[in-house]
PDB file of C-alpha atoms in Angstrom:
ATOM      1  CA  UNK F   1      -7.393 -35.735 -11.525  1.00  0.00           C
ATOM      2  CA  UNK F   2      -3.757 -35.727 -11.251  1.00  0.00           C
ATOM      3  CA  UNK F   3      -1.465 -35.853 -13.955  1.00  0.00           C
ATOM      4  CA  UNK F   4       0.145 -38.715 -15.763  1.00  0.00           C
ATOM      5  CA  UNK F   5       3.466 -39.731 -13.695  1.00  0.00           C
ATOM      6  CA  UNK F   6       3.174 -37.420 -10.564  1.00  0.00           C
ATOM      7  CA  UNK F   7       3.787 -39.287  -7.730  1.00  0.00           C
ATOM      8  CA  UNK F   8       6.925 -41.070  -6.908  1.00  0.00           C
ATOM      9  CA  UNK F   9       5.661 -43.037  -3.773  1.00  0.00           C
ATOM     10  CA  UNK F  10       1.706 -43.747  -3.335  1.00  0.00           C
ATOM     11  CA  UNK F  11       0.868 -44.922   0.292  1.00  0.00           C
ATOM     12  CA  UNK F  12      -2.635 -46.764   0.947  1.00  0.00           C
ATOM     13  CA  UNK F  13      -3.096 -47.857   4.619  1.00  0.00           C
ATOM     14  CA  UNK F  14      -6.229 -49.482   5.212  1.00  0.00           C
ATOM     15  CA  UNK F  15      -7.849 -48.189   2.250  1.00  0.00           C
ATOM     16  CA  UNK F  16      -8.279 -51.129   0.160  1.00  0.00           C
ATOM     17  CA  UNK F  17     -11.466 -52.888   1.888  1.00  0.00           C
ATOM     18  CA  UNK F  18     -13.078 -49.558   0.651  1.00  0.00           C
ATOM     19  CA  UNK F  19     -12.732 -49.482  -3.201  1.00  0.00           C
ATOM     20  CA  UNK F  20     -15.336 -49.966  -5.864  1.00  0.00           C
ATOM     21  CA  UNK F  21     -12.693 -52.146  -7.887  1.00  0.00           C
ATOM     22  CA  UNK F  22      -9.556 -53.516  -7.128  1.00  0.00           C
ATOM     23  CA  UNK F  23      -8.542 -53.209 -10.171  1.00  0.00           C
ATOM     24  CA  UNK F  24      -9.599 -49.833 -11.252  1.00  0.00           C
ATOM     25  CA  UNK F  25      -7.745 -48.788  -8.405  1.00  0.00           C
ATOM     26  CA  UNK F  26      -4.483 -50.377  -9.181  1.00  0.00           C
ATOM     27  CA  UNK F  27      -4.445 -48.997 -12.399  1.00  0.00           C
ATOM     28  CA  UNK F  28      -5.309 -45.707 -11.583  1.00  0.00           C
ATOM     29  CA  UNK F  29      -2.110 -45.931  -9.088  1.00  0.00           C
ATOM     30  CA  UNK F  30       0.074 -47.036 -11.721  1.00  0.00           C
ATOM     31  CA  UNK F  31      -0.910 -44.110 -14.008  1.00  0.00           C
ATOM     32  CA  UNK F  32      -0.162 -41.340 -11.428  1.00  0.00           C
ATOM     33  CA  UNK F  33       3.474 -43.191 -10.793  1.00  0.00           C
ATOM     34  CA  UNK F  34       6.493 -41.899 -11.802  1.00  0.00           C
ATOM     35  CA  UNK F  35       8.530 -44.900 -13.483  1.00  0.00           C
ATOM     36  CA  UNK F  36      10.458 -46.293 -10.433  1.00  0.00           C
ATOM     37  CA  UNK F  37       7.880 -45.274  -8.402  1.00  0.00           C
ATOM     38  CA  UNK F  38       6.673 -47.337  -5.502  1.00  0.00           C
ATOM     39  CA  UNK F  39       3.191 -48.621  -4.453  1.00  0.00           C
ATOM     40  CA  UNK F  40       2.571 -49.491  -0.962  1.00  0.00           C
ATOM     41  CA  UNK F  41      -0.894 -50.717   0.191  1.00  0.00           C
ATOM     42  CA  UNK F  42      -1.257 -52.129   3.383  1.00  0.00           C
ATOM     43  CA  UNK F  43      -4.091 -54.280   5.141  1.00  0.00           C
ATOM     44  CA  UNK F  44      -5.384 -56.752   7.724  1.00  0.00           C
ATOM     45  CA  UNK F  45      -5.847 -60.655   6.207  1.00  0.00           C
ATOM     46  CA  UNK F  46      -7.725 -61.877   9.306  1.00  0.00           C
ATOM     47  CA  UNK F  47      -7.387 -62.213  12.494  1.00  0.00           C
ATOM     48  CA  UNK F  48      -5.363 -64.657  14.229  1.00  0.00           C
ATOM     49  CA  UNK F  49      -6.827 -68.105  14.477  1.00  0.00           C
ATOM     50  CA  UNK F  50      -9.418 -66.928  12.336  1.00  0.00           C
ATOM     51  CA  UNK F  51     -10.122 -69.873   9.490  1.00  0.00           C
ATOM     52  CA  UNK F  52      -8.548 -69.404   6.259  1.00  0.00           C
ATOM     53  CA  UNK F  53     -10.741 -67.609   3.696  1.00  0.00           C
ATOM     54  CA  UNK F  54     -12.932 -66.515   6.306  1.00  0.00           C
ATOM     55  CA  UNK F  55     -14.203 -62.955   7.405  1.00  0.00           C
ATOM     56  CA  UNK F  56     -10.472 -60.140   6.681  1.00  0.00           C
ATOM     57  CA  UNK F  57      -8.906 -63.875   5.426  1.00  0.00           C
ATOM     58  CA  UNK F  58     -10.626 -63.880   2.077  1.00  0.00           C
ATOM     59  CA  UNK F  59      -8.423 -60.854   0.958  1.00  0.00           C
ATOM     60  CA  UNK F  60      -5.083 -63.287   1.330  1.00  0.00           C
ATOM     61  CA  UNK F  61      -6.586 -65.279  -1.724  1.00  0.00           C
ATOM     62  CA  UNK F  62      -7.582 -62.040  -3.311  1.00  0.00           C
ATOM     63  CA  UNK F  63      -4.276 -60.395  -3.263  1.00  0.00           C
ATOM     64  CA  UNK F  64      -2.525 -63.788  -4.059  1.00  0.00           C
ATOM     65  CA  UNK F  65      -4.735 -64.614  -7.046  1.00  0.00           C
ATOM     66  CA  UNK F  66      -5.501 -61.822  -8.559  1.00  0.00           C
ATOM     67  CA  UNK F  67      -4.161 -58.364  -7.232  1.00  0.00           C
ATOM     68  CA  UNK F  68      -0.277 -59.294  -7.443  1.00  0.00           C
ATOM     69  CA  UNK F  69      -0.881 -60.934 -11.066  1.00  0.00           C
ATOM     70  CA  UNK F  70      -2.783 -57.838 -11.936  1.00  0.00           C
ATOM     71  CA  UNK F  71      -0.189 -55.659 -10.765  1.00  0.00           C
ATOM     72  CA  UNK F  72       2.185 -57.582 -13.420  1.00  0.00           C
ATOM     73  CA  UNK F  73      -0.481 -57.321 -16.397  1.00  0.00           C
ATOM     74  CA  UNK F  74      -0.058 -54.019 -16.409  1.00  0.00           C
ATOM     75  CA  UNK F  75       3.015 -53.121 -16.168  1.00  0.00           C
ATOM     76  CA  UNK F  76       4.547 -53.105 -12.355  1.00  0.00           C
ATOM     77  CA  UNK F  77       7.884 -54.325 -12.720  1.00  0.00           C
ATOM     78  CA  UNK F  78       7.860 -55.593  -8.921  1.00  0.00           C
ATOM     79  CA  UNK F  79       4.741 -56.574  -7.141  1.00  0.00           C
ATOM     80  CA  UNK F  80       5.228 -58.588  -4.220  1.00  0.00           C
ATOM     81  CA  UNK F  81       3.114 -59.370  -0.788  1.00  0.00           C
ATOM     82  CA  UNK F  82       5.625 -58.896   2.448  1.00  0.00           C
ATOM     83  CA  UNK F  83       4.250 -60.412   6.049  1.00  0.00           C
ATOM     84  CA  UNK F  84       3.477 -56.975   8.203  1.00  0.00           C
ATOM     85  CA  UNK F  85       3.423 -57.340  12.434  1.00  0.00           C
ATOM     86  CA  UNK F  86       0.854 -58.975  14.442  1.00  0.00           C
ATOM     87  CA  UNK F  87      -1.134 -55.663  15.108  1.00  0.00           C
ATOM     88  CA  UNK F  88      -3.924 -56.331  17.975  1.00  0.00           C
ATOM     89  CA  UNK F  89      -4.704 -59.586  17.281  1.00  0.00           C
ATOM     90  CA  UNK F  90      -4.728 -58.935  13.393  1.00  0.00           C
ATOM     91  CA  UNK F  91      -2.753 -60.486  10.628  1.00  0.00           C
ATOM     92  CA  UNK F  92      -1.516 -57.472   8.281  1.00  0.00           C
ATOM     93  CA  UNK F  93       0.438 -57.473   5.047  1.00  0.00           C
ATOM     94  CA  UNK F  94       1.808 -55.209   2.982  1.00  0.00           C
ATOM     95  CA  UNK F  95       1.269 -55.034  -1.110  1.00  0.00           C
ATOM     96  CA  UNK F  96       4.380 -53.523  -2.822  1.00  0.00           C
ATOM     97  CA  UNK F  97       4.891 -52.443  -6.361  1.00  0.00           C
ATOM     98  CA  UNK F  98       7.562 -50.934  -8.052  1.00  0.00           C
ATOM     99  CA  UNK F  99       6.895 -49.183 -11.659  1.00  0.00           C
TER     100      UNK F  99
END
């Protein structure tokens, strides 16, 4: 495991669909960052037209309801979701957090 306070920058692209827990992993991320530091996890919401809350869409809600107020709970002083390019038909966003 790293150490406490390693890593000024942590970079997730497409990774997030993929973890056991959401939360665990957020933490964990916070942890390893240096204060300052900056989270940057980036995904696909859906794919254009798709209904709302359907298929990639239900991670929209997900980051909205409880990812960004997570992010706050434990300690991010920054956590935001910013609107990413239209990427082969695909919605994607970016999740940003600043220790």
């Amino acid at each position: 495991p790293f150490t406490d306070q390693q890593f000024d920058k942590v970079l997730s692209v497409h990774t997030f669909y993929f973890w056991p827990s959401s939360a665990r992993g957020i933490a964990e991320i916070f942890r390893v960052l240096k204060p300052g530091g900056m989270l940057v996890l980036t995904l696909s919401t859906g794919k254009i037209g798709e209904p709302e809350g359907t298929g990639l869409g239900r991670y929209q809600a997900l980051l909205e309801e409880q990812v960004i107020p997570g992010m706050k709970r434990i300690g991010f002083n920054s956590a935001y979701i910013k609107q990413g390019p239209l990427a082969r038909q695909y919605k994607t966003v970016a999740v940003v957090g600043i220790k």
